[in-house]
Amino acid sequence: MSNLILILGDQLSHGLSSLQTIDKSHDRILMCEVWDEATYIKHHQKKIALIFSAMRHFAQELKEAGWQVDYIKLDDDGNSGSFKGEVERAINRHKPKNIVITEPAEWRVMEDVKSWPKDFNLTVEILPDDRFIATHHEFEAWAEGRKQLRMEYFYRDMRRKTNLLMNGDEPEGGKWNYDSENRKPAKDDMFMPKPVQFEPDEITQDVLKLVGEKFGNHFGDLEPFWFAVTHEQAKKVLDYFLEAALPSFGDYQDAMLTGQKFLYHSLLSPYINCGLLDPLEVCKRVEAEYKKGRIPLNATEGFIRQIIGWREYVRGIYWLKMPEYVKRNFLEAKRSLPDFYWTGKTDMQCLSEAITQTKEEAYAHHIQRLMVTGNFAMLAGVDPHEVHEWYLAVYADAYEWVELPNTLGMSQFGDGGILGSKPYAASGNYINKMSDYCKNCRFDVKQKIGDEACPFNALYWDFLIRNEDKLKGNPRLGQVYVTWNKMAEEKRVEYLASAAKFLETLK
Ligand code: FAD
Ligand code: DLZ
Ligand code: SF4
């Protein structure tokens, strides 16, 4: 045999670079479910089930297409529990001349792979992952010499590179960004599309049994399990999004509603991130709907920006700044993550909603992640590393390359402003404006201090004052500190005392 090709659980794409280089008759593919990957962080049970089931379906598709595939199940005899162990066993079985792999998306796995040539005395060919739009080199070249790295400018380059929503050199409609039109609160009498759901087939049922037995002590509800697990099913999720949700995606992108877990979001991230959908193809389908006149420009641009802008940009930051990025704690926050992040049991309705649906679905949308769970953790001074580990564990779409910059950078300001220009800190007023959560909350969002007041209100000021030395030079926060300094001394003392009293109750 000449090549052994290792395909990882987030590389489930027929167009994968490693698959383009190999020969069906001489080479062999290895895919393996390994204990180390499922437990280096205690992933949500649904996330493990999604990945194992999608891996098994993909292996079956590859076999049907004529590839020789070794598929190692988690409970197969002799499973060593690690990628390295499984590659070693496959080398002993097949005696390949080379190992081929598309570059792993995470630093941790890449470091492991880099040690293999020496460990196995074989060449290891690491190919670029061309499912991403920007290469590492392109991002590094863009970042080189810039004082500030801002998504907006990088995004414009990606628009030019992909030619999405472009009229020659000009952006469609004359503006690059229509975000200011995407901030409407939702109302509960609006039509909400219900996500497409799939019955578990035999393969998925086997996986659900395995995950229940082996990982039943991990966070999250395993069932009902209705995720797409094949390319065909993931395409149905995309088709339905284009049909039913995309027209309103832009308007209500930032909205939150009690009991409405998905609103007009696409629910595509788990599938894009594990390879069942191709990000550029998804954007082209969205652009085609715009060209047909079915969806407005603000929704089209807003959606495409999330993928060719934010998604590519956070990946660029991750690879530019790792491995030291994960250790950053600019605000020196030290508090432990409150227990209710694992149960949803809190009187704060917004947090209870976001965490409970996370437990049920391994999903919360962007504003819930950023402005509810993320905002609260930052205001309360939770150690950003603990926050990062929580997000990495609980969401079906979480892989460190995308989760870490979003959590540590965007939501916790733990990188001191590499990813975003100011902390996303907000009082209860923002949550009240964008949701109906406050109506059903035991706290009063209008009250600023005291036991009945929304805790976000005092925590907001406490956060700004606690971190004044680090934040007061930020030009985007100048006005906020002016407001604080104009406040009566008595009021300021009450805010800080109210926050301190609340923080004492956090366990
Ligand atoms: P939609 O709202 O429908 O958006 C469309 C697509 O745009 C998504 O499917 C996703 O591919 C992409 N996208 C949107 N925002 C971002 C972003 N900020 N970064 C990267 N891609 C984006 N996204 C992940 O894919 N994995 C994560 O682990 C993850 N962790 C996050 C942690 C925090 C603290 C925050 C604030 C955001 C995080 N995000 C993460 C980004 C975003 O919240 C999710 O991509 C989105 O909620 C996925 O749901 P959706 O597919 O319905 O997205
Ligand atoms: C997330 C995950 C899990 C839970 N299990 C596996 C696995 O058993 N085998 C595998 O190949 N991949 C798994 N993955 C996805 C990997 O963690 C991911 O491919 C790497 O971290 C690189 O991003
Ligand atoms: Fe959240 Fe405060 Fe509103 Fe309650 S009142 S839901 S704690 S923002």
PDB file of N, CA, C and O and ligand atoms in Angstrom, residues 241 249 253 262 264-270 272-273 279 282 302-312 314-315 363-371 373-374 387 391-392 395-408 410-412, ligand 1:
ATOM      1  N   PHE A 241     -33.952  26.501   5.067  1.00  0.00           N
ATOM      2  CA  PHE A 241     -33.541  27.830   5.542  1.00  0.00           C
ATOM      3  C   PHE A 241     -33.764  28.872   4.439  1.00  0.00           C
ATOM      4  O   PHE A 241     -34.324  29.946   4.675  1.00  0.00           O
ATOM      5  N   PHE A 249     -34.109  36.679   8.043  1.00  0.00           N
ATOM      6  CA  PHE A 249     -32.874  36.480   8.813  1.00  0.00           C
ATOM      7  C   PHE A 249     -32.248  37.812   9.229  1.00  0.00           C
ATOM      8  O   PHE A 249     -31.883  38.026  10.381  1.00  0.00           O
ATOM      9  N   GLN A 253     -32.010  39.113  13.233  1.00  0.00           N
ATOM     10  CA  GLN A 253     -30.782  38.408  13.570  1.00  0.00           C
ATOM     11  C   GLN A 253     -30.405  38.570  15.044  1.00  0.00           C
ATOM     12  O   GLN A 253     -29.824  37.688  15.653  1.00  0.00           O
ATOM     13  N   PHE A 262     -34.909  29.078  17.879  1.00  0.00           N
ATOM     14  CA  PHE A 262     -34.154  29.168  16.612  1.00  0.00           C
ATOM     15  C   PHE A 262     -34.462  30.424  15.793  1.00  0.00           C
ATOM     16  O   PHE A 262     -33.670  30.798  14.938  1.00  0.00           O
ATOM     17  N   TYR A 264     -35.094  32.977  13.152  1.00  0.00           N
ATOM     18  CA  TYR A 264     -34.849  32.872  11.699  1.00  0.00           C
ATOM     19  C   TYR A 264     -33.397  32.498  11.405  1.00  0.00           C
ATOM     20  O   TYR A 264     -32.887  32.787  10.331  1.00  0.00           O
ATOM     21  N   HIS A 265     -32.749  31.875  12.391  1.00  0.00           N
ATOM     22  CA  HIS A 265     -31.346  31.487  12.166  1.00  0.00           C
ATOM     23  C   HIS A 265     -31.272  30.225  11.302  1.00  0.00           C
ATOM     24  O   HIS A 265     -32.240  29.481  11.186  1.00  0.00           O
ATOM     25  N   SER A 266     -30.089  30.004  10.742  1.00  0.00           N
ATOM     26  CA  SER A 266     -29.990  28.943   9.733  1.00  0.00           C
ATOM     27  C   SER A 266     -29.786  27.553  10.337  1.00  0.00           C
ATOM     28  O   SER A 266     -30.099  26.559   9.693  1.00  0.00           O
ATOM     29  N   LEU A 267     -29.207  27.476  11.537  1.00  0.00           N
ATOM     30  CA  LEU A 267     -28.858  26.196  12.190  1.00  0.00           C
ATOM     31  C   LEU A 267     -27.859  25.403  11.347  1.00  0.00           C
ATOM     32  O   LEU A 267     -27.832  24.174  11.406  1.00  0.00           O
ATOM     33  N   LEU A 268     -27.073  26.104  10.567  1.00  0.00           N
ATOM     34  CA  LEU A 268     -26.167  25.404   9.636  1.00  0.00           C
ATOM     35  C   LEU A 268     -24.767  25.189  10.220  1.00  0.00           C
ATOM     36  O   LEU A 268     -24.007  24.368   9.686  1.00  0.00           O
ATOM     37  N   SER A 269     -24.406  25.906  11.271  1.00  0.00           N
ATOM     38  CA  SER A 269     -23.008  25.848  11.734  1.00  0.00           C
ATOM     39  C   SER A 269     -22.510  24.435  12.075  1.00  0.00           C
ATOM     40  O   SER A 269     -21.378  24.096  11.724  1.00  0.00           O
ATOM     41  N   PRO A 270     -23.315  23.580  12.721  1.00  0.00           N
ATOM     42  CA  PRO A 270     -22.780  22.234  13.008  1.00  0.00           C
ATOM     43  C   PRO A 270     -22.401  21.494  11.724  1.00  0.00           C
ATOM     44  O   PRO A 270     -21.437  20.728  11.704  1.00  0.00           O
ATOM     45  N   ILE A 272     -21.732  22.944   8.599  1.00  0.00           N
ATOM     46  CA  ILE A 272     -20.613  23.587   7.893  1.00  0.00           C
ATOM     47  C   ILE A 272     -19.311  23.199   8.592  1.00  0.00           C
ATOM     48  O   ILE A 272     -18.318  22.841   7.947  1.00  0.00           O
ATOM     49  N   ASN A 273     -19.322  23.226   9.917  1.00  0.00           N
ATOM     50  CA  ASN A 273     -18.058  23.007  10.645  1.00  0.00           C
ATOM     51  C   ASN A 273     -17.566  21.567  10.590  1.00  0.00           C
ATOM     52  O   ASN A 273     -16.373  21.320  10.743  1.00  0.00           O
ATOM     53  N   PRO A 279     -18.979  25.971   2.964  1.00  0.00           N
ATOM     54  CA  PRO A 279     -19.357  27.371   3.258  1.00  0.00           C
ATOM     55  C   PRO A 279     -19.550  28.239   2.015  1.00  0.00           C
ATOM     56  O   PRO A 279     -20.501  29.020   1.952  1.00  0.00           O
ATOM     57  N   VAL A 282     -22.797  27.384   0.273  1.00  0.00           N
ATOM     58  CA  VAL A 282     -23.938  27.936   1.021  1.00  0.00           C
ATOM     59  C   VAL A 282     -24.110  29.408   0.658  1.00  0.00           C
ATOM     60  O   VAL A 282     -25.225  29.872   0.363  1.00  0.00           O
ATOM     61  N   GLY A 302     -26.013  40.326   5.280  1.00  0.00           N
ATOM     62  CA  GLY A 302     -25.812  39.961   6.695  1.00  0.00           C
ATOM     63  C   GLY A 302     -25.383  38.510   6.817  1.00  0.00           C
ATOM     64  O   GLY A 302     -24.454  38.177   7.554  1.00  0.00           O
ATOM     65  N   PHE A 303     -26.022  37.639   6.073  1.00  0.00           N
ATOM     66  CA  PHE A 303     -25.708  36.215   6.160  1.00  0.00           C
ATOM     67  C   PHE A 303     -24.309  35.924   5.584  1.00  0.00           C
ATOM     68  O   PHE A 303     -23.493  35.247   6.209  1.00  0.00           O
ATOM     69  N   ILE A 304     -24.065  36.451   4.400  1.00  0.00           N
ATOM     70  CA  ILE A 304     -22.778  36.185   3.737  1.00  0.00           C
ATOM     71  C   ILE A 304     -21.622  36.718   4.588  1.00  0.00           C
ATOM     72  O   ILE A 304     -20.563  36.091   4.710  1.00  0.00           O
ATOM     73  N   ARG A 305     -21.840  37.870   5.244  1.00  0.00           N
ATOM     74  CA  ARG A 305     -20.788  38.442   6.111  1.00  0.00           C
ATOM     75  C   ARG A 305     -20.446  37.507   7.263  1.00  0.00           C
ATOM     76  O   ARG A 305     -19.286  37.394   7.660  1.00  0.00           O
ATOM     77  N   GLN A 306     -21.464  36.821   7.807  1.00  0.00           N
ATOM     78  CA  GLN A 306     -21.171  35.914   8.928  1.00  0.00           C
ATOM     79  C   GLN A 306     -20.203  34.818   8.488  1.00  0.00           C
ATOM     80  O   GLN A 306     -19.343  34.395   9.248  1.00  0.00           O
ATOM     81  N   ILE A 307     -20.350  34.374   7.250  1.00  0.00           N
ATOM     82  CA  ILE A 307     -19.548  33.227   6.812  1.00  0.00           C
ATOM     83  C   ILE A 307     -18.213  33.641   6.196  1.00  0.00           C
ATOM     84  O   ILE A 307     -17.158  33.212   6.659  1.00  0.00           O
ATOM     85  N   ILE A 308     -18.254  34.507   5.179  1.00  0.00           N
ATOM     86  CA  ILE A 308     -16.946  34.840   4.569  1.00  0.00           C
ATOM     87  C   ILE A 308     -16.233  35.927   5.372  1.00  0.00           C
ATOM     88  O   ILE A 308     -15.042  36.133   5.213  1.00  0.00           O
ATOM     89  N   GLY A 309     -16.980  36.619   6.233  1.00  0.00           N
ATOM     90  CA  GLY A 309     -16.371  37.617   7.108  1.00  0.00           C
ATOM     91  C   GLY A 309     -15.988  37.006   8.445  1.00  0.00           C
ATOM     92  O   GLY A 309     -14.865  36.545   8.652  1.00  0.00           O
ATOM     93  N   TRP A 310     -16.956  36.903   9.346  1.00  0.00           N
ATOM     94  CA  TRP A 310     -16.645  36.486  10.727  1.00  0.00           C
ATOM     95  C   TRP A 310     -15.989  35.110  10.811  1.00  0.00           C
ATOM     96  O   TRP A 310     -14.993  34.910  11.512  1.00  0.00           O
ATOM     97  N   ARG A 311     -16.565  34.150  10.098  1.00  0.00           N
ATOM     98  CA  ARG A 311     -16.051  32.779  10.239  1.00  0.00           C
ATOM     99  C   ARG A 311     -14.590  32.691   9.792  1.00  0.00           C
ATOM    100  O   ARG A 311     -13.753  32.070  10.446  1.00  0.00           O
ATOM    101  N   GLU A 312     -14.283  33.325   8.680  1.00  0.00           N
ATOM    102  CA  GLU A 312     -12.913  33.297   8.165  1.00  0.00           C
ATOM    103  C   GLU A 312     -11.973  34.127   9.051  1.00  0.00           C
ATOM    104  O   GLU A 312     -10.823  33.748   9.285  1.00  0.00           O
ATOM    105  N   VAL A 314     -12.240  34.839  12.335  1.00  0.00           N
ATOM    106  CA  VAL A 314     -11.882  34.226  13.629  1.00  0.00           C
ATOM    107  C   VAL A 314     -10.880  33.083  13.412  1.00  0.00           C
ATOM    108  O   VAL A 314      -9.978  32.877  14.223  1.00  0.00           O
ATOM    109  N   ARG A 315     -11.019  32.396  12.296  1.00  0.00           N
ATOM    110  CA  ARG A 315     -10.051  31.334  12.020  1.00  0.00           C
ATOM    111  C   ARG A 315      -8.654  31.944  11.805  1.00  0.00           C
ATOM    112  O   ARG A 315      -7.643  31.428  12.288  1.00  0.00           O
ATOM    113  N   TYR A 363     -27.549  24.078  21.139  1.00  0.00           N
ATOM    114  CA  TYR A 363     -27.649  25.252  20.260  1.00  0.00           C
ATOM    115  C   TYR A 363     -28.170  26.462  21.035  1.00  0.00           C
ATOM    116  O   TYR A 363     -29.089  26.348  21.853  1.00  0.00           O
ATOM    117  N   ALA A 364     -27.567  27.580  20.792  1.00  0.00           N
ATOM    118  CA  ALA A 364     -28.158  28.886  21.139  1.00  0.00           C
ATOM    119  C   ALA A 364     -27.680  29.811  20.039  1.00  0.00           C
ATOM    120  O   ALA A 364     -26.598  29.588  19.477  1.00  0.00           O
ATOM    121  N   HIS A 365     -28.463  30.833  19.725  1.00  0.00           N
ATOM    122  CA  HIS A 365     -27.997  31.667  18.610  1.00  0.00           C
ATOM    123  C   HIS A 365     -27.009  32.723  19.092  1.00  0.00           C
ATOM    124  O   HIS A 365     -26.738  32.858  20.292  1.00  0.00           O
ATOM    125  N   HIS A 366     -26.474  33.460  18.140  1.00  0.00           N
ATOM    126  CA  HIS A 366     -25.324  34.315  18.416  1.00  0.00           C
ATOM    127  C   HIS A 366     -25.570  35.324  19.543  1.00  0.00           C
ATOM    128  O   HIS A 366     -24.720  35.518  20.416  1.00  0.00           O
ATOM    129  N   ILE A 367     -26.721  35.964  19.528  1.00  0.00           N
ATOM    130  CA  ILE A 367     -26.949  37.021  20.520  1.00  0.00           C
ATOM    131  C   ILE A 367     -27.168  36.420  21.904  1.00  0.00           C
ATOM    132  O   ILE A 367     -26.756  36.989  22.912  1.00  0.00           O
ATOM    133  N   GLN A 368     -27.758  35.228  21.965  1.00  0.00           N
ATOM    134  CA  GLN A 368     -27.843  34.557  23.275  1.00  0.00           C
ATOM    135  C   GLN A 368     -26.431  34.253  23.795  1.00  0.00           C
ATOM    136  O   GLN A 368     -26.133  34.440  24.965  1.00  0.00           O
ATOM    137  N   ARG A 369     -25.560  33.763  22.898  1.00  0.00           N
ATOM    138  CA  ARG A 369     -24.194  33.421  23.329  1.00  0.00           C
ATOM    139  C   ARG A 369     -23.413  34.676  23.732  1.00  0.00           C
ATOM    140  O   ARG A 369     -22.665  34.677  24.703  1.00  0.00           O
ATOM    141  N   LEU A 370     -23.593  35.735  22.948  1.00  0.00           N
ATOM    142  CA  LEU A 370     -22.778  36.938  23.163  1.00  0.00           C
ATOM    143  C   LEU A 370     -23.329  37.823  24.279  1.00  0.00           C
ATOM    144  O   LEU A 370     -22.598  38.223  25.181  1.00  0.00           O
ATOM    145  N   MET A 371     -24.640  38.124  24.196  1.00  0.00           N
ATOM    146  CA  MET A 371     -25.182  39.172  25.058  1.00  0.00           C
ATOM    147  C   MET A 371     -25.881  38.636  26.306  1.00  0.00           C
ATOM    148  O   MET A 371     -26.245  39.411  27.182  1.00  0.00           O
ATOM    149  N   THR A 373     -25.290  34.790  27.937  1.00  0.00           N
ATOM    150  CA  THR A 373     -24.328  33.984  28.719  1.00  0.00           C
ATOM    151  C   THR A 373     -22.927  34.618  28.725  1.00  0.00           C
ATOM    152  O   THR A 373     -22.253  34.641  29.757  1.00  0.00           O
ATOM    153  N   GLY A 374     -22.495  35.143  27.568  1.00  0.00           N
ATOM    154  CA  GLY A 374     -21.162  35.737  27.494  1.00  0.00           C
ATOM    155  C   GLY A 374     -21.079  37.038  28.280  1.00  0.00           C
ATOM    156  O   GLY A 374     -20.177  37.242  29.094  1.00  0.00           O
ATOM    157  N   VAL A 387     -14.807  30.027  30.874  1.00  0.00           N
ATOM    158  CA  VAL A 387     -15.912  30.354  29.960  1.00  0.00           C
ATOM    159  C   VAL A 387     -15.660  29.658  28.614  1.00  0.00           C
ATOM    160  O   VAL A 387     -16.560  29.045  28.026  1.00  0.00           O
ATOM    161  N   TYR A 391     -18.109  26.907  26.562  1.00  0.00           N
ATOM    162  CA  TYR A 391     -18.625  27.035  25.189  1.00  0.00           C
ATOM    163  C   TYR A 391     -18.123  25.894  24.294  1.00  0.00           C
ATOM    164  O   TYR A 391     -18.851  25.407  23.436  1.00  0.00           O
ATOM    165  N   LEU A 392     -16.884  25.501  24.493  1.00  0.00           N
ATOM    166  CA  LEU A 392     -16.327  24.426  23.664  1.00  0.00           C
ATOM    167  C   LEU A 392     -17.082  23.113  23.913  1.00  0.00           C
ATOM    168  O   LEU A 392     -17.292  22.317  23.007  1.00  0.00           O
ATOM    169  N   TYR A 395     -21.763  23.376  22.759  1.00  0.00           N
ATOM    170  CA  TYR A 395     -22.409  23.627  21.462  1.00  0.00           C
ATOM    171  C   TYR A 395     -22.003  22.604  20.402  1.00  0.00           C
ATOM    172  O   TYR A 395     -20.826  22.245  20.289  1.00  0.00           O
ATOM    173  N   ALA A 396     -22.976  22.182  19.615  1.00  0.00           N
ATOM    174  CA  ALA A 396     -22.718  21.156  18.595  1.00  0.00           C
ATOM    175  C   ALA A 396     -21.768  21.666  17.520  1.00  0.00           C
ATOM    176  O   ALA A 396     -21.144  20.882  16.820  1.00  0.00           O
ATOM    177  N   ASP A 397     -21.666  22.989  17.385  1.00  0.00           N
ATOM    178  CA  ASP A 397     -20.790  23.546  16.336  1.00  0.00           C
ATOM    179  C   ASP A 397     -19.413  23.938  16.865  1.00  0.00           C
ATOM    180  O   ASP A 397     -18.642  24.594  16.163  1.00  0.00           O
ATOM    181  N   ALA A 398     -19.106  23.567  18.126  1.00  0.00           N
ATOM    182  CA  ALA A 398     -17.893  24.128  18.755  1.00  0.00           C
ATOM    183  C   ALA A 398     -16.625  23.330  18.460  1.00  0.00           C
ATOM    184  O   ALA A 398     -16.525  22.147  18.798  1.00  0.00           O
ATOM    185  N   TYR A 399     -15.698  23.975  17.812  1.00  0.00           N
ATOM    186  CA  TYR A 399     -14.323  23.490  17.616  1.00  0.00           C
ATOM    187  C   TYR A 399     -13.456  24.661  18.028  1.00  0.00           C
ATOM    188  O   TYR A 399     -13.807  25.821  17.776  1.00  0.00           O
ATOM    189  N   GLU A 400     -12.314  24.365  18.603  1.00  0.00           N
ATOM    190  CA  GLU A 400     -11.557  25.448  19.231  1.00  0.00           C
ATOM    191  C   GLU A 400     -11.235  26.604  18.282  1.00  0.00           C
ATOM    192  O   GLU A 400     -11.251  27.767  18.681  1.00  0.00           O
ATOM    193  N   TRP A 401     -10.960  26.311  16.999  1.00  0.00           N
ATOM    194  CA  TRP A 401     -10.541  27.375  16.078  1.00  0.00           C
ATOM    195  C   TRP A 401     -11.595  28.459  15.925  1.00  0.00           C
ATOM    196  O   TRP A 401     -11.284  29.621  15.701  1.00  0.00           O
ATOM    197  N   VAL A 402     -12.876  28.075  16.062  1.00  0.00           N
ATOM    198  CA  VAL A 402     -13.948  29.058  15.885  1.00  0.00           C
ATOM    199  C   VAL A 402     -14.495  29.508  17.232  1.00  0.00           C
ATOM    200  O   VAL A 402     -14.851  30.673  17.423  1.00  0.00           O
ATOM    201  N   GLU A 403     -14.539  28.580  18.179  1.00  0.00           N
ATOM    202  CA  GLU A 403     -15.120  28.900  19.487  1.00  0.00           C
ATOM    203  C   GLU A 403     -14.225  29.832  20.297  1.00  0.00           C
ATOM    204  O   GLU A 403     -14.706  30.790  20.923  1.00  0.00           O
ATOM    205  N   LEU A 404     -12.912  29.551  20.307  1.00  0.00           N
ATOM    206  CA  LEU A 404     -12.014  30.312  21.199  1.00  0.00           C
ATOM    207  C   LEU A 404     -11.974  31.819  20.882  1.00  0.00           C
ATOM    208  O   LEU A 404     -12.163  32.635  21.784  1.00  0.00           O
ATOM    209  N   PRO A 405     -11.754  32.217  19.622  1.00  0.00           N
ATOM    210  CA  PRO A 405     -11.748  33.669  19.376  1.00  0.00           C
ATOM    211  C   PRO A 405     -13.106  34.314  19.655  1.00  0.00           C
ATOM    212  O   PRO A 405     -13.170  35.430  20.152  1.00  0.00           O
ATOM    213  N   ASN A 406     -14.188  33.584  19.359  1.00  0.00           N
ATOM    214  CA  ASN A 406     -15.509  34.134  19.646  1.00  0.00           C
ATOM    215  C   ASN A 406     -15.709  34.313  21.150  1.00  0.00           C
ATOM    216  O   ASN A 406     -16.285  35.307  21.590  1.00  0.00           O
ATOM    217  N   THR A 407     -15.254  33.335  21.936  1.00  0.00           N
ATOM    218  CA  THR A 407     -15.499  33.404  23.376  1.00  0.00           C
ATOM    219  C   THR A 407     -14.478  34.308  24.058  1.00  0.00           C
ATOM    220  O   THR A 407     -14.823  35.336  24.643  1.00  0.00           O
ATOM    221  N   LEU A 408     -13.227  33.901  23.969  1.00  0.00           N
ATOM    222  CA  LEU A 408     -12.203  34.631  24.715  1.00  0.00           C
ATOM    223  C   LEU A 408     -12.022  36.051  24.164  1.00  0.00           C
ATOM    224  O   LEU A 408     -11.843  37.008  24.907  1.00  0.00           O
ATOM    225  N   MET A 410     -14.132  37.858  21.385  1.00  0.00           N
ATOM    226  CA  MET A 410     -15.318  38.687  21.188  1.00  0.00           C
ATOM    227  C   MET A 410     -16.129  38.835  22.474  1.00  0.00           C
ATOM    228  O   MET A 410     -16.501  39.928  22.867  1.00  0.00           O
ATOM    229  N   SER A 411     -16.419  37.716  23.141  1.00  0.00           N
ATOM    230  CA  SER A 411     -17.395  37.843  24.231  1.00  0.00           C
ATOM    231  C   SER A 411     -16.755  38.199  25.575  1.00  0.00           C
ATOM    232  O   SER A 411     -17.425  38.808  26.408  1.00  0.00           O
ATOM    233  N   GLN A 412     -15.501  37.841  25.832  1.00  0.00           N
ATOM    234  CA  GLN A 412     -14.928  38.119  27.167  1.00  0.00           C
ATOM    235  C   GLN A 412     -13.894  39.243  27.163  1.00  0.00           C
ATOM    236  O   GLN A 412     -13.363  39.600  28.208  1.00  0.00           O
TER     237      GLN A 412
HETATM  238  P1  FAD B   1     -26.701  31.933  11.793  1.00  0.00           P
HETATM  239  O1  FAD B   1     -27.078  33.034  12.693  1.00  0.00           O
HETATM  240  O2  FAD B   1     -27.731  31.402  10.901  1.00  0.00           O
HETATM  241  O3  FAD B   1     -25.434  32.431  10.957  1.00  0.00           O
HETATM  242  C1  FAD B   1     -25.063  31.829   9.726  1.00  0.00           C
HETATM  243  C2  FAD B   1     -23.685  31.231   9.772  1.00  0.00           C
HETATM  244  O4  FAD B   1     -22.700  32.239   9.907  1.00  0.00           O
HETATM  245  C3  FAD B   1     -23.438  30.250  10.910  1.00  0.00           C
HETATM  246  O5  FAD B   1     -23.930  28.978  10.597  1.00  0.00           O
HETATM  247  C4  FAD B   1     -21.916  30.289  11.032  1.00  0.00           C
HETATM  248  O6  FAD B   1     -21.324  29.385  10.126  1.00  0.00           O
HETATM  249  C5  FAD B   1     -21.563  31.705  10.592  1.00  0.00           C
HETATM  250  N1  FAD B   1     -21.286  32.574  11.743  1.00  0.00           N
HETATM  251  C6  FAD B   1     -22.107  33.499  12.279  1.00  0.00           C
HETATM  252  N2  FAD B   1     -21.461  34.195  13.242  1.00  0.00           N
HETATM  253  C7  FAD B   1     -20.236  33.672  13.332  1.00  0.00           C
HETATM  254  C8  FAD B   1     -19.099  33.960  14.145  1.00  0.00           C
HETATM  255  N3  FAD B   1     -19.112  34.937  15.056  1.00  0.00           N
HETATM  256  N4  FAD B   1     -18.009  33.194  14.008  1.00  0.00           N
HETATM  257  C9  FAD B   1     -17.966  32.201  13.088  1.00  0.00           C
HETATM  258  N5  FAD B   1     -18.999  31.896  12.274  1.00  0.00           N
HETATM  259  C10 FAD B   1     -20.113  32.636  12.389  1.00  0.00           C
HETATM  260  N6  FAD B   1     -19.824  29.562  15.954  1.00  0.00           N
HETATM  261  C11 FAD B   1     -19.421  28.330  15.642  1.00  0.00           C
HETATM  262  O7  FAD B   1     -19.573  27.899  14.490  1.00  0.00           O
HETATM  263  N7  FAD B   1     -18.815  27.534  16.573  1.00  0.00           N
HETATM  264  C12 FAD B   1     -18.623  27.954  17.848  1.00  0.00           C
HETATM  265  O8  FAD B   1     -18.080  27.216  18.662  1.00  0.00           O
HETATM  266  C13 FAD B   1     -19.059  29.255  18.201  1.00  0.00           C
HETATM  267  N8  FAD B   1     -18.895  29.714  19.466  1.00  0.00           N
HETATM  268  C14 FAD B   1     -19.316  30.966  19.783  1.00  0.00           C
HETATM  269  C15 FAD B   1     -19.118  31.428  21.084  1.00  0.00           C
HETATM  270  C16 FAD B   1     -19.517  32.700  21.435  1.00  0.00           C
HETATM  271  C17 FAD B   1     -19.274  33.213  22.817  1.00  0.00           C
HETATM  272  C18 FAD B   1     -20.132  33.527  20.478  1.00  0.00           C
HETATM  273  C19 FAD B   1     -20.549  34.897  20.838  1.00  0.00           C
HETATM  274  C20 FAD B   1     -20.340  33.082  19.194  1.00  0.00           C
HETATM  275  C21 FAD B   1     -19.933  31.790  18.818  1.00  0.00           C
HETATM  276  N9  FAD B   1     -20.116  31.298  17.516  1.00  0.00           N
HETATM  277  C22 FAD B   1     -19.676  30.047  17.206  1.00  0.00           C
HETATM  278  C23 FAD B   1     -20.684  32.155  16.458  1.00  0.00           C
HETATM  279  C24 FAD B   1     -22.209  32.053  16.274  1.00  0.00           C
HETATM  280  O9  FAD B   1     -22.838  32.254  17.510  1.00  0.00           O
HETATM  281  C25 FAD B   1     -22.629  30.724  15.673  1.00  0.00           C
HETATM  282  O10 FAD B   1     -21.920  30.497  14.479  1.00  0.00           O
HETATM  283  C26 FAD B   1     -24.124  30.716  15.334  1.00  0.00           C
HETATM  284  O11 FAD B   1     -24.867  31.001  16.478  1.00  0.00           O
HETATM  285  C27 FAD B   1     -24.493  29.371  14.760  1.00  0.00           C
HETATM  286  O12 FAD B   1     -25.882  29.278  14.570  1.00  0.00           O
HETATM  287  P2  FAD B   1     -26.542  29.357  13.115  1.00  0.00           P
HETATM  288  O13 FAD B   1     -25.911  28.353  12.231  1.00  0.00           O
HETATM  289  O14 FAD B   1     -28.009  29.296  13.292  1.00  0.00           O
HETATM  290  O15 FAD B   1     -26.052  30.779  12.681  1.00  0.00           O
END
